CSV table of C-alpha atoms in Angstrom, one decimal:
chain,number,residue,atom,x,y,z
A,25,MET,CA,26.8,139.6,74.4
A,26,SER,CA,23.7,140.6,76.3
A,27,SER,CA,23.0,139.3,79.7
A,28,ASP,CA,19.9,137.6,78.2
A,29,SER,CA,21.9,135.7,75.6
A,30,HIS,CA,24.5,134.8,78.2
A,31,ALA,CA,21.9,133.3,80.5
A,32,HIS,CA,20.5,131.3,77.5
A,33,THR,CA,23.8,129.8,76.5
A,34,SER,CA,24.8,128.9,80.0
A,35,GLY,CA,21.6,126.9,80.5
A,36,THR,CA,20.2,128.9,83.3
A,37,ARG,CA,16.6,130.0,83.3
A,38,THR,CA,16.8,133.3,85.2
A,39,ALA,CA,13.6,134.6,83.6
A,40,GLN,CA,11.5,131.9,85.3
A,41,PRO,CA,10.5,131.8,89.0
A,42,ARG,CA,12.4,129.4,91.1
A,43,ARG,CA,10.8,126.1,91.6
A,44,PRO,CA,10.4,124.1,94.8
A,45,PHE,CA,13.5,122.0,95.4
A,46,GLU,CA,13.2,118.3,95.8
A,47,VAL,CA,16.2,116.3,96.8
A,48,PRO,CA,17.5,114.5,93.7
A,49,ALA,CA,16.7,110.8,93.8
A,50,MET,CA,16.7,107.7,91.7
A,51,THR,CA,14.4,104.6,92.0
A,52,LEU,CA,15.1,101.2,90.5
A,53,ARG,CA,12.4,100.5,87.9
A,54,TYR,CA,13.7,97.3,86.4
A,55,GLY,CA,16.6,95.0,86.6
A,56,SER,CA,17.8,93.5,89.9
A,57,GLY,CA,20.0,96.4,91.0
A,58,ALA,CA,22.9,94.0,90.7
A,59,GLU,CA,25.0,96.6,89.0
A,60,SER,CA,24.7,99.0,92.0
A,61,SER,CA,28.3,98.3,93.1
A,62,ARG,CA,31.6,98.3,91.3
A,63,ASP,CA,32.5,94.8,92.5
A,64,ASN,CA,29.2,93.4,91.2
A,65,ARG,CA,29.6,95.1,87.9
A,66,GLU,CA,33.1,93.8,87.5
A,67,ALA,CA,32.1,90.3,88.4
A,68,MET,CA,29.2,90.4,85.9
A,69,LEU,CA,31.4,91.8,83.2
A,70,SER,CA,33.9,88.9,83.7
A,71,GLY,CA,30.9,86.6,83.2
A,72,ARG,CA,30.3,88.1,79.8
A,73,VAL,CA,33.9,88.3,78.4
A,74,GLY,CA,36.8,86.0,78.1
A,75,GLY,CA,36.6,82.4,79.4
A,76,GLY,CA,33.8,83.2,81.8
A,77,ALA,CA,31.1,83.6,79.1
A,78,ALA,CA,28.8,80.6,78.8
A,79,LEU,CA,25.6,80.2,76.9
A,80,PRO,CA,22.5,79.1,78.8
A,81,SER,CA,21.2,75.6,78.2
A,82,ALA,CA,17.8,75.0,76.8
A,83,GLU,CA,16.8,73.5,80.2
A,84,GLU,CA,17.9,76.8,81.9
A,85,ILE,CA,15.8,78.8,79.5
A,86,PHE,CA,12.7,76.5,79.9
A,87,GLY,CA,13.2,76.5,83.6
A,88,LYS,CA,13.0,80.3,83.7
A,89,TYR,CA,10.2,80.6,81.1
A,90,PRO,CA,8.1,77.3,81.3
A,91,VAL,CA,5.8,78.7,78.5
A,92,LEU,CA,8.7,78.2,76.1
A,93,ALA,CA,9.1,74.5,76.9
A,94,SER,CA,7.0,73.5,73.9
A,95,ALA,CA,9.5,75.1,71.5
A,96,LEU,CA,10.4,73.2,68.3
A,97,SER,CA,13.8,74.7,68.4
A,98,VAL,CA,15.9,77.2,70.3
A,99,TRP,CA,19.1,78.7,69.1
A,100,ALA,CA,21.6,81.3,70.2
A,101,ALA,CA,23.2,83.8,67.8
A,102,GLY,CA,25.0,87.1,67.4
A,103,SER,CA,28.3,88.4,68.6
A,104,VAL,CA,28.5,86.2,71.7
A,105,VAL,CA,28.2,83.0,69.6
A,106,GLN,CA,30.6,84.3,67.0
A,107,GLY,CA,33.2,84.9,69.7
A,108,TRP,CA,33.1,88.6,69.1
A,109,GLY,CA,31.2,89.4,72.3
A,110,HIS,CA,32.3,92.3,74.6
A,111,GLY,CA,31.2,93.6,77.9
A,112,ALA,CA,28.0,95.3,76.6
A,113,SER,CA,27.0,92.4,74.2
A,114,ASP,CA,23.4,91.1,74.5
A,115,LEU,CA,22.7,87.4,74.1
A,116,ASP,CA,20.4,86.9,71.1
A,117,LEU,CA,18.1,83.9,71.5
A,118,TYR,CA,15.5,82.6,69.1
A,119,VAL,CA,12.6,80.4,70.1
A,120,VAL,CA,10.3,78.7,67.5
A,121,THR,CA,7.0,77.3,68.4
A,122,ASP,CA,4.2,75.7,66.4
A,123,GLU,CA,1.4,77.7,68.0
A,124,GLY,CA,1.5,81.3,69.1
A,125,LEU,CA,2.5,81.8,72.7
A,126,THR,CA,0.7,84.0,75.3
A,127,VAL,CA,3.4,86.3,76.6
A,128,GLY,CA,2.6,88.1,79.8
A,129,GLY,CA,2.9,87.7,83.5
A,130,GLU,CA,6.4,88.3,84.7
A,131,MET,CA,7.8,88.2,81.2
A,132,GLU,CA,8.9,91.7,80.2
A,133,SER,CA,8.3,91.9,76.4
A,134,PHE,CA,7.3,94.0,73.5
A,135,GLU,CA,5.8,93.3,70.0
A,136,ARG,CA,7.4,93.8,66.6
A,137,ARG,CA,5.6,93.8,63.3
A,138,VAL,CA,6.9,91.5,60.6
A,139,SER,CA,5.7,91.1,57.0
A,140,THR,CA,4.2,87.6,57.3
A,141,ASP,CA,0.5,86.7,57.3
A,142,ASP,CA,0.7,86.4,61.1
A,143,PRO,CA,2.3,89.9,61.4
A,144,VAL,CA,3.5,90.0,65.0
A,145,ILE,CA,6.5,88.5,66.9
A,146,HIS,CA,7.2,88.9,70.6
A,147,ILE,CA,10.6,89.8,72.0
A,148,VAL,CA,11.1,88.9,75.6
A,149,LEU,CA,13.7,90.8,77.6
A,150,GLY,CA,15.5,88.5,79.9
A,151,GLU,CA,18.7,87.8,81.8
A,152,PHE,CA,20.8,84.6,81.9
A,153,GLY,CA,23.7,84.6,84.2
A,154,ALA,CA,25.7,87.8,83.5
A,155,PHE,CA,24.0,88.3,80.1
A,156,ARG,CA,21.1,90.5,79.2
A,157,ALA,CA,19.1,88.5,76.6
A,158,ASP,CA,16.7,89.4,73.8
A,159,ILE,CA,14.5,86.4,73.1
A,160,GLU,CA,12.7,86.5,69.8
A,161,LEU,CA,9.6,84.3,69.7
A,162,TRP,CA,8.7,83.2,66.2
A,163,ARG,CA,6.1,80.8,64.9
A,164,GLN,CA,7.2,78.0,62.6
A,165,SER,CA,4.7,79.1,60.0
A,166,GLN,CA,6.2,82.6,59.9
A,167,ILE,CA,9.7,81.4,59.3
A,168,ASP,CA,8.5,78.9,56.7
A,169,GLU,CA,6.5,81.6,54.9
A,170,LEU,CA,9.7,83.8,54.7
A,171,VAL,CA,11.8,80.9,53.4
A,172,GLN,CA,9.2,80.0,50.9
A,173,ARG,CA,9.5,83.5,49.3
A,174,PHE,CA,13.0,82.6,48.1
A,175,SER,CA,12.4,79.0,47.0
A,176,GLY,CA,11.5,77.6,43.6
A,177,GLY,CA,11.4,80.1,40.8
A,178,THR,CA,11.9,83.2,42.8
A,179,ARG,CA,14.3,85.4,40.9
A,180,ASP,CA,16.6,88.0,42.2
A,181,GLN,CA,14.7,91.2,43.2
A,182,GLU,CA,11.2,89.9,42.5
A,183,ALA,CA,10.8,88.6,46.0
A,184,PRO,CA,9.2,91.0,48.5
A,185,ASP,CA,11.7,92.8,50.6
A,186,LEU,CA,12.5,91.4,54.0
A,187,ASP,CA,12.8,94.0,56.7
A,188,LYS,CA,15.7,94.2,59.1
A,189,THR,CA,14.2,91.9,61.7
A,190,GLU,CA,13.6,89.3,59.1
A,191,GLN,CA,17.0,89.6,57.5
A,192,ASP,CA,18.5,89.3,61.0
A,193,LEU,CA,16.5,86.2,61.5
A,194,PHE,CA,17.9,84.5,58.4
A,195,TYR,CA,21.5,85.5,59.3
A,196,ARG,CA,21.1,84.4,62.9
A,197,LEU,CA,19.5,81.1,62.0
A,198,VAL,CA,22.3,80.3,59.5
A,199,SER,CA,25.1,81.4,61.8
A,200,GLY,CA,23.6,80.4,65.1
A,201,ARG,CA,24.1,77.6,67.5
A,202,PRO,CA,21.2,75.3,68.3
A,203,LEU,CA,20.4,74.7,72.0
A,204,SER,CA,17.4,72.4,71.4
A,205,GLY,CA,15.5,71.1,68.3
A,206,THR,CA,18.7,70.7,66.4
A,207,GLU,CA,17.0,68.8,63.6
A,208,TRP,CA,14.4,71.5,63.0
A,209,TRP,CA,17.2,74.2,63.0
A,210,GLN,CA,19.3,72.2,60.6
A,211,GLN,CA,16.5,71.7,58.2
A,212,ARG,CA,15.7,75.4,58.0
A,213,ARG,CA,19.3,76.3,57.9
A,214,THR,CA,19.8,74.1,54.9
A,215,ALA,CA,16.6,75.4,53.3
A,216,ILE,CA,17.8,79.0,53.6
A,217,LEU,CA,21.3,78.2,52.2
A,218,GLN,CA,19.8,76.3,49.3
A,219,SER,CA,17.2,79.0,48.6
A,220,LYS,CA,17.6,82.1,46.4
A,221,TYR,CA,18.0,84.3,49.5
A,222,GLY,CA,21.7,84.6,49.0
A,223,THR,CA,21.2,85.5,45.4
A,224,TRP,CA,18.6,88.1,46.4
A,225,LEU,CA,20.7,89.6,49.1
A,226,ALA,CA,23.9,89.8,47.0
A,227,GLU,CA,21.9,91.4,44.2
A,228,ASN,CA,20.3,93.8,46.6
A,229,ARG,CA,23.7,94.9,47.9
A,230,LYS,CA,25.2,95.1,44.4
A,231,LEU,CA,22.4,97.4,43.2
A,232,ALA,CA,22.9,99.6,46.2
A,233,ALA,CA,26.7,99.8,45.5
A,234,GLU,CA,26.0,100.6,41.8
A,235,GLY,CA,23.8,103.5,42.9
A,236,TYR,CA,26.6,104.9,45.0
A,237,LEU,CA,29.1,104.3,42.2
A,238,GLU,CA,27.0,106.4,39.9
A,239,ASP,CA,27.0,109.1,42.5
A,240,VAL,CA,30.8,109.0,42.8
A,241,GLY,CA,31.2,109.5,39.1
A,242,GLY,CA,28.8,112.4,39.1
A,243,MET,CA,30.4,114.0,42.1
A,244,LEU,CA,33.9,113.7,40.8
A,245,GLN,CA,32.8,115.3,37.5
A,246,THR,CA,31.5,118.3,39.3
A,247,GLY,CA,34.5,118.5,41.7
A,248,ASP,CA,32.6,117.6,44.9
A,249,GLN,CA,35.4,115.4,46.1
A,250,HIS,CA,34.3,115.3,49.8
A,251,SER,CA,30.9,114.0,48.9
A,252,ALA,CA,32.5,111.6,46.5
A,253,VAL,CA,34.6,110.2,49.4
A,254,LEU,CA,31.4,109.5,51.4
A,255,ALA,CA,29.6,108.0,48.4
A,256,GLY,CA,32.8,106.0,47.6
A,257,ARG,CA,32.9,104.5,51.1
A,258,GLU,CA,29.2,103.6,50.9
A,259,ALA,CA,29.8,101.9,47.5
A,260,PHE,CA,32.7,100.0,48.9
A,261,VAL,CA,30.8,98.9,52.0
A,262,CYS,CA,27.8,97.7,49.9
A,263,ALA,CA,30.2,95.9,47.5
A,264,LEU,CA,31.9,94.2,50.4
A,265,GLU,CA,28.6,93.1,51.8
A,266,ALA,CA,27.7,91.6,48.4
A,267,LEU,CA,31.0,89.8,48.3
A,268,LEU,CA,30.5,88.4,51.9
A,269,VAL,CA,27.1,87.1,50.9
A,270,SER,CA,28.9,84.9,48.4
A,271,TYR,CA,30.8,83.4,51.4
A,272,ASP,CA,27.5,82.6,53.2
A,273,ASP,CA,27.7,85.7,55.4
A,274,TYR,CA,24.2,87.1,55.4
A,275,SER,CA,24.7,89.6,58.2
A,276,ILE,CA,23.5,93.2,57.6
A,277,ASN,CA,25.3,94.5,60.7
A,278,ARG,CA,28.0,96.9,59.5
A,279,LYS,CA,29.7,97.4,62.9
A,280,TRP,CA,31.1,93.9,62.5
A,281,LEU,CA,32.4,94.3,58.9
A,282,TYR,CA,36.0,94.1,59.9
A,283,ARG,CA,35.4,91.0,61.9
A,284,ARG,CA,33.3,89.5,59.1
A,285,LEU,CA,36.0,90.2,56.6
A,286,VAL,CA,38.6,88.5,58.8
A,287,ALA,CA,36.3,85.5,59.3
A,288,ALA,CA,35.4,85.1,55.6
A,289,GLN,CA,39.0,85.7,54.3
A,290,PRO,CA,37.8,86.3,50.7
A,291,THR,CA,40.3,85.6,48.0
A,292,GLU,CA,39.2,88.7,46.2
A,293,LEU,CA,40.3,91.2,48.9
A,294,THR,CA,43.0,91.2,51.5
A,295,VAL,CA,42.0,92.2,55.1
A,296,ASP,CA,44.5,95.0,55.0
A,297,GLU,CA,43.1,96.5,51.7
A,298,GLY,CA,39.6,96.1,53.0
A,299,TRP,CA,40.4,97.8,56.3
A,300,ARG,CA,42.2,100.7,54.7
A,301,HIS,CA,39.0,101.4,52.6
A,302,LEU,CA,36.6,100.9,55.5
A,303,ALA,CA,38.7,103.3,57.5
A,304,THR,CA,39.0,105.7,54.6
A,305,VAL,CA,42.8,105.8,55.0
A,306,GLY,CA,44.2,108.7,52.9
A,307,ALA,CA,40.8,110.2,52.1
A,308,ALA,CA,41.5,113.4,54.1
A,309,GLU,CA,44.7,114.1,52.2
A,310,GLN,CA,43.6,113.2,48.7
A,311,PRO,CA,39.8,113.0,48.6
A,312,GLY,CA,39.4,112.8,44.8
A,313,GLU,CA,42.0,110.1,44.4
A,314,TRP,CA,40.7,108.1,47.3
A,315,ALA,CA,37.1,108.2,46.0
A,316,GLU,CA,38.2,107.1,42.6
A,317,SER,CA,40.3,104.3,44.1
A,318,ALA,CA,37.5,103.1,46.4
A,319,ALA,CA,35.0,103.2,43.5
A,320,ARG,CA,37.3,101.1,41.3
A,321,LEU,CA,37.8,98.6,44.1
A,322,ALA,CA,34.1,98.4,44.7
A,323,GLN,CA,33.5,97.9,41.0
A,324,ARG,CA,36.1,95.1,40.9
A,325,LEU,CA,34.4,93.3,43.8
A,326,LEU,CA,31.0,93.7,42.1
A,327,LEU,CA,32.3,92.0,38.9
A,328,THR,CA,33.3,88.9,40.9
A,329,VAL,CA,29.9,88.9,42.6
A,330,GLU,CA,28.2,89.1,39.3
A,331,GLU,CA,30.3,86.2,38.1
A,332,LYS,CA,29.4,84.1,41.1
A,333,TYR,CA,25.6,84.6,40.7
A,334,GLN,CA,25.4,84.3,36.9
B,19,MET,CA,35.4,111.0,95.7
B,20,ILE,CA,33.1,113.6,94.2
B,21,ASP,CA,33.6,117.1,95.5
B,22,ALA,CA,32.7,120.7,94.3
B,23,MET,CA,35.5,120.7,91.7
B,24,SER,CA,34.7,117.3,90.2
B,25,ARG,CA,33.7,117.3,86.5
B,26,PRO,CA,31.9,114.0,86.2
B,27,GLU,CA,31.6,112.3,82.8
B,28,ARG,CA,28.9,109.9,81.7
B,29,ASN,CA,30.1,106.4,81.2
B,30,LEU,CA,29.8,104.8,77.7
B,31,GLY,CA,26.9,102.4,77.7
B,32,THR,CA,24.4,104.6,79.6
B,33,TYR,CA,21.0,105.3,78.1
B,34,THR,CA,18.6,108.1,78.8
B,35,ARG,CA,15.0,107.5,77.9
B,36,ARG,CA,12.4,110.2,78.2
B,37,SER,CA,8.7,109.4,78.1
B,38,GLY,CA,6.6,112.5,78.9
B,39,HIS,CA,7.9,113.8,82.2
B,40,THR,CA,9.5,110.5,83.2
B,41,VAL,CA,13.2,110.1,82.8
B,42,LEU,CA,14.9,106.7,83.0
B,43,ILE,CA,18.6,106.2,83.1
B,44,GLU,CA,19.9,102.7,82.3
B,45,THR,CA,23.1,100.6,82.5
B,46,TYR,CA,23.5,97.2,81.0
B,47,HIS,CA,21.1,95.4,83.4
B,48,ASP,CA,19.4,98.1,85.5
B,49,GLY,CA,17.1,101.0,84.8
B,50,TYR,CA,16.3,103.8,87.3
B,51,GLN,CA,13.7,106.5,87.2
B,52,VAL,CA,15.0,109.8,88.4
B,53,ASN,CA,12.9,112.6,89.9
B,54,GLU,CA,12.5,116.0,88.3
B,55,THR,CA,15.5,117.5,90.1
B,56,GLY,CA,17.6,114.4,89.4
B,57,ALA,CA,16.7,114.6,85.8
B,58,ARG,CA,17.8,118.3,85.6
B,59,ILE,CA,21.1,117.4,87.3
B,60,TRP,CA,21.6,114.4,85.0
B,61,SER,CA,21.0,116.7,82.0
B,62,MET,CA,24.0,118.8,83.0
B,63,VAL,CA,26.3,115.9,83.8
B,64,GLY,CA,28.9,115.2,81.2
B,65,ARG,CA,28.9,118.6,79.6
B,66,GLY,CA,32.2,119.6,81.2
B,67,SER,CA,30.6,121.4,84.1
B,68,SER,CA,31.9,121.1,87.7
B,69,ILE,CA,29.7,120.2,90.6
B,70,ALA,CA,30.0,123.8,91.8
B,71,GLU,CA,28.8,125.1,88.4
B,72,ILE,CA,25.9,122.6,88.3
B,73,ALA,CA,25.0,123.8,91.8
B,74,ASP,CA,25.0,127.4,90.6
B,75,THR,CA,22.4,126.5,88.0
B,76,ILE,CA,20.3,124.5,90.4
B,77,THR,CA,20.4,127.4,92.9
B,78,ALA,CA,19.2,129.8,90.2
B,79,GLU,CA,16.4,127.5,89.2
B,80,TYR,CA,15.2,126.1,92.5
B,81,GLU,CA,14.3,127.4,95.9
B,82,VAL,CA,17.4,126.1,97.6
B,83,ASP,CA,20.5,127.7,99.1
B,84,PRO,CA,23.9,127.1,97.5
B,85,GLU,CA,25.3,124.9,100.3
B,86,ALA,CA,22.3,122.6,100.4
B,87,ALA,CA,22.2,122.4,96.6
B,88,GLN,CA,25.9,121.5,96.4
B,89,ALA,CA,25.6,118.8,99.1
B,90,ALA,CA,22.5,117.2,97.5
B,91,ILE,CA,24.3,117.2,94.1
B,92,ILE,CA,27.4,115.6,95.5
B,93,ALA,CA,25.3,112.9,97.1
B,94,PHE,CA,23.3,112.3,93.9
B,95,VAL,CA,26.4,112.2,91.7
B,96,THR,CA,28.2,109.9,94.2
B,97,GLU,CA,25.2,107.5,93.8
B,98,LEU,CA,25.5,107.8,90.0
B,99,VAL,CA,29.2,106.9,90.3
B,100,ASP,CA,28.4,103.9,92.6
B,101,ARG,CA,25.8,102.6,90.2
B,102,GLY,CA,28.0,102.9,87.1
B,103,PHE,CA,26.5,105.8,85.3
B,104,VAL,CA,29.3,108.3,85.6
B,105,SER,CA,33.0,108.6,86.3
B,106,GLU,CA,35.0,111.3,87.9
B,107,SER,CA,37.1,113.0,85.3
């Protein structure tokens, strides 16, 4: 190895002139600096996990952000509400108002585009107790427009796609816990559950699974067993998602699939069998057999989904 | 306690955000901007290098003698430990 290549791989920059040295330093840019000691970090962690975790009340939220006090409804959602929270979990809060809010001042926020006629929502980054919180601000008309797409004669895949933010909204509204405006929340929750959204989502996941199943078949025919394993796992995951939709689980968050499977307890699949396929147990030793088995299981799950949504 | 032989590791849950020449490092609640030298040291933390090896690189790149570089790096990495960004391996 030449001296030049050695210098390159070790990360030194000997060819360049030495630069003036400045003592390394760090400056707090946001946050309170509360995590600057181990004791504080541990105290805040205990406030997020175990018995110490508590959701903020609506009064607490409105007290911190008075501009939100006109909300029609506020609900909490996500892993903390599901009881799956961990030390790094965010608190996901949703606030619905009639009119658009002016977000600014001391509220740290960013915008996100959505597909409704009013195409922007704001997400405020806040803190409540030991939790970091993402507060999504939606207008009532935006949510009603999204729900309307799946009402009446909307059929299967004819509705325009919802993006991830919008699918998360539906899941988190259905699975959330209202903090204020319970009647508003309950009405929309019922509307979503009675809409064709579940049918659309199940069909969407089923079609994705069928695409992967086609790949598995082709890959096994050509002897590409390793790719078949990866495609087989994708097919199984999509089929499981379709199955969970039929149990009113509208989540699109795959990191929680095991938890979601345990929570739903579907009659079509044991938790053990589901976990073994999620974890691709046996795939390294017998890739072709595993891919075939995963594909057949996915196919079986899809048949039950088809039956439910006929 | 961080010394020349320590090989610090980045803690899970730390973020590094770059925007132009600005480097921010973040824990769950707090975000810090690090200066240019701090960013260079941070880029080497967690790759298996010891403090002494990081100091060798810094000494080669910056106008600083080895002892001063090592002392400054130990102080900086100690602060990273205190604030929850890294652990001693």
